[in-house]
Amino acid sequence: MHYPNLEAEMARFGIDQSDIAETTGKHITTISKWMSGTVDSAFPVKHALKVKRDLFPDMPVEYLFAEEPERKAS
């Protein structure tokens, strides 16, 4: 999987993969693999929800973790 909206919002807010690793309690290598699509599974839902809740509380999880780029919902 690849999450272009998540990557765009991370850049916009100055959040990097180490911040996501800290938020989820996962190793940065795991986060990198989830985000780059080098593993066979998608970003796990419970971790996606934690990222949304703790780092991007005003954004829909569907937007952040969409596989295709989308415009941010207003």
Backbone as CSV, one residue per row, in Angstrom:
resi,resn,N_x,N_y,N_z,CA_x,CA_y,CA_z,C_x,C_y,C_z
1,MET,0.843,-1.185,0.000,0.000,0.000,0.000,0.881,1.239,0.000
2,HIS,0.313,2.267,-0.520,0.980,3.560,-0.527,-0.081,4.576,-0.131
3,TYR,0.264,5.526,0.709,-0.717,6.464,1.247,-0.314,7.904,0.912
4,PRO,-0.605,8.347,-0.313,-0.161,9.682,-0.735,-0.751,10.817,0.092
5,ASN,-1.987,10.675,0.545,-2.591,11.743,1.347,-1.908,11.836,2.708
6,LEU,-1.634,10.706,3.316,-0.943,10.693,4.599,0.431,11.332,4.444
7,GLU,1.149,10.961,3.402,2.479,11.529,3.181,2.408,13.041,2.963
8,ALA,1.416,13.501,2.228,1.259,14.938,1.982,0.972,15.689,3.279
9,GLU,0.099,15.138,4.100,-0.239,15.798,5.364,0.934,15.740,6.346
10,MET,1.687,14.654,6.320,2.889,14.578,7.162,3.851,15.702,6.790
11,ALA,4.064,15.904,5.497,4.957,16.970,5.036,4.412,18.338,5.436
12,ARG,3.127,18.505,5.277,2.489,19.787,5.596,2.630,20.157,7.065
13,PHE,2.543,19.162,7.952,2.585,19.410,9.395,3.947,19.107,10.025
14,GLY,4.930,18.728,9.213,6.251,18.446,9.755,6.314,17.185,10.594
15,ILE,5.500,16.219,10.234,5.461,14.929,10.929,6.238,13.930,10.090
16,ASP,7.082,13.136,10.733,7.816,12.136,9.975,7.500,10.729,10.481
17,GLN,8.112,9.748,9.847,7.812,8.360,10.192,8.199,8.034,11.632
18,SER,9.193,8.704,12.172,9.558,8.454,13.568,8.448,8.918,14.511
19,ASP,7.733,9.983,14.148,6.589,10.430,14.950,5.475,9.387,14.923
20,ILE,5.243,8.802,13.757,4.221,7.765,13.639,4.655,6.517,14.410
21,ALA,5.937,6.191,14.335,6.449,5.040,15.083,6.241,5.247,16.587
22,GLU,6.539,6.439,17.065,6.350,6.737,18.486,4.875,6.666,18.873
23,THR,4.020,7.200,18.036,2.579,7.202,18.304,2.002,5.795,18.357
24,THR,2.450,4.937,17.458,1.893,3.582,17.371,2.631,2.569,18.236
25,GLY,3.832,2.929,18.700,4.625,1.981,19.470,5.304,0.935,18.601
26,LYS,5.389,1.201,17.315,6.031,0.283,16.369,7.393,0.830,15.970
27,HIS,8.259,-0.047,15.515,9.589,0.361,15.061,9.455,1.153,13.770
28,ILE,10.334,2.110,13.585,10.286,2.951,12.379,10.418,2.122,11.103
29,THR,11.147,1.005,11.166,11.265,0.140,9.994,9.912,-0.446,9.613
30,THR,9.118,-0.802,10.604,7.770,-1.323,10.353,6.909,-0.248,9.702
31,ILE,6.975,0.967,10.224,6.194,2.073,9.654,6.614,2.313,8.208
32,SER,7.899,2.315,7.968,8.419,2.514,6.611,7.893,1.449,5.654
33,LYS,7.884,0.217,6.096,7.384,-0.876,5.252,5.890,-0.732,4.994
34,TRP,5.123,-0.386,6.024,3.682,-0.200,5.831,3.413,0.923,4.841
35,MET,4.161,2.016,4.970,3.905,3.186,4.133,4.410,3.022,2.706
36,SER,5.458,2.258,2.517,6.021,2.109,1.178,5.400,0.966,0.390
37,GLY,4.649,0.121,1.080,4.028,-0.999,0.391,4.954,-2.178,0.193
38,THR,6.034,-2.244,0.970,6.968,-3.362,0.808,6.552,-4.602,1.588
39,VAL,5.437,-4.544,2.281,4.881,-5.719,2.955,3.541,-6.031,2.319
40,ASP,3.077,-7.236,2.525,1.836,-7.674,1.878,0.571,-7.147,2.558
41,SER,0.713,-6.519,3.707,-0.486,-6.060,4.399,-0.545,-4.540,4.443
42,ALA,-1.742,-4.044,4.597,-1.970,-2.612,4.697,-1.657,-2.144,6.115
43,PHE,-1.645,-0.844,6.300,-1.492,-0.254,7.622,-2.619,-0.803,8.486
44,PRO,-2.327,-1.473,9.592,-3.392,-2.052,10.417,-4.374,-0.988,10.910
45,VAL,-5.634,-1.326,10.917,-6.694,-0.377,11.265,-6.472,0.244,12.636
46,LYS,-6.135,-0.555,13.642,-5.989,0.019,14.985,-4.866,1.053,15.027
47,HIS,-3.817,0.853,14.239,-2.719,1.821,14.205,-3.092,3.031,13.355
48,ALA,-3.825,2.812,12.278,-4.294,3.925,11.452,-5.202,4.842,12.271
49,LEU,-6.072,4.253,13.060,-6.969,5.054,13.896,-6.193,5.841,14.947
50,LYS,-5.155,5.248,15.508,-4.329,5.941,16.498,-3.584,7.107,15.853
51,VAL,-3.037,6.912,14.667,-2.355,7.988,13.939,-3.328,9.127,13.675
52,LYS,-4.504,8.794,13.196,-5.528,9.810,12.917,-5.905,10.553,14.195
53,ARG,-6.195,9.816,15.240,-6.652,10.408,16.505,-5.579,11.289,17.153
54,ASP,-4.337,10.812,17.178,-3.282,11.525,17.906,-2.556,12.589,17.078
55,LEU,-2.430,12.379,15.777,-1.638,13.297,14.961,-2.454,14.148,13.999
56,PHE,-3.588,13.630,13.554,-4.417,14.337,12.567,-5.890,14.296,12.994
57,PRO,-6.212,14.828,14.170,-7.569,14.658,14.713,-8.686,15.279,13.881
58,ASP,-8.363,16.253,13.054,-9.401,16.921,12.265,-9.565,16.359,10.856
59,MET,-8.869,15.252,10.559,-8.933,14.681,9.216,-9.574,13.300,9.236
60,PRO,-10.383,13.001,8.240,-11.008,11.679,8.163,-9.962,10.587,7.902
61,VAL,-10.106,9.493,8.594,-9.180,8.372,8.408,-9.247,7.858,6.972
62,GLU,-10.422,7.925,6.360,-10.584,7.478,4.969,-9.737,8.324,4.017
63,TYR,-9.637,9.607,4.313,-8.800,10.498,3.504,-7.323,10.174,3.713
64,LEU,-6.897,10.102,4.965,-5.485,9.884,5.264,-4.949,8.589,4.674
65,PHE,-5.746,7.529,4.756,-5.255,6.213,4.354,-5.804,5.731,3.011
66,ALA,-6.281,6.677,2.194,-6.706,6.323,0.837,-5.473,5.925,0.025
67,GLU,-5.646,4.966,-0.849,-4.532,4.497,-1.671,-4.280,5.399,-2.878
68,GLU,-5.250,6.190,-3.247,-5.118,7.136,-4.355,-5.184,8.548,-3.791
69,PRO,-4.455,9.488,-4.373,-4.499,10.856,-3.873,-5.914,11.432,-3.986
70,GLU,-6.289,12.164,-2.964,-7.610,12.822,-2.927,-7.415,14.227,-2.440
71,ARG,-8.371,15.065,-2.725,-8.386,16.379,-2.126,-8.917,16.243,-0.724
72,LYS,-8.361,17.021,0.183,-8.788,16.977,1.573,-10.225,17.458,1.692
73,ALA,-11.023,16.716,2.445,-12.408,17.121,2.691,-12.419,18.357,3.563
74,SER,-13.321,19.280,3.279,-13.406,20.519,4.069,-14.196,20.305,5.321
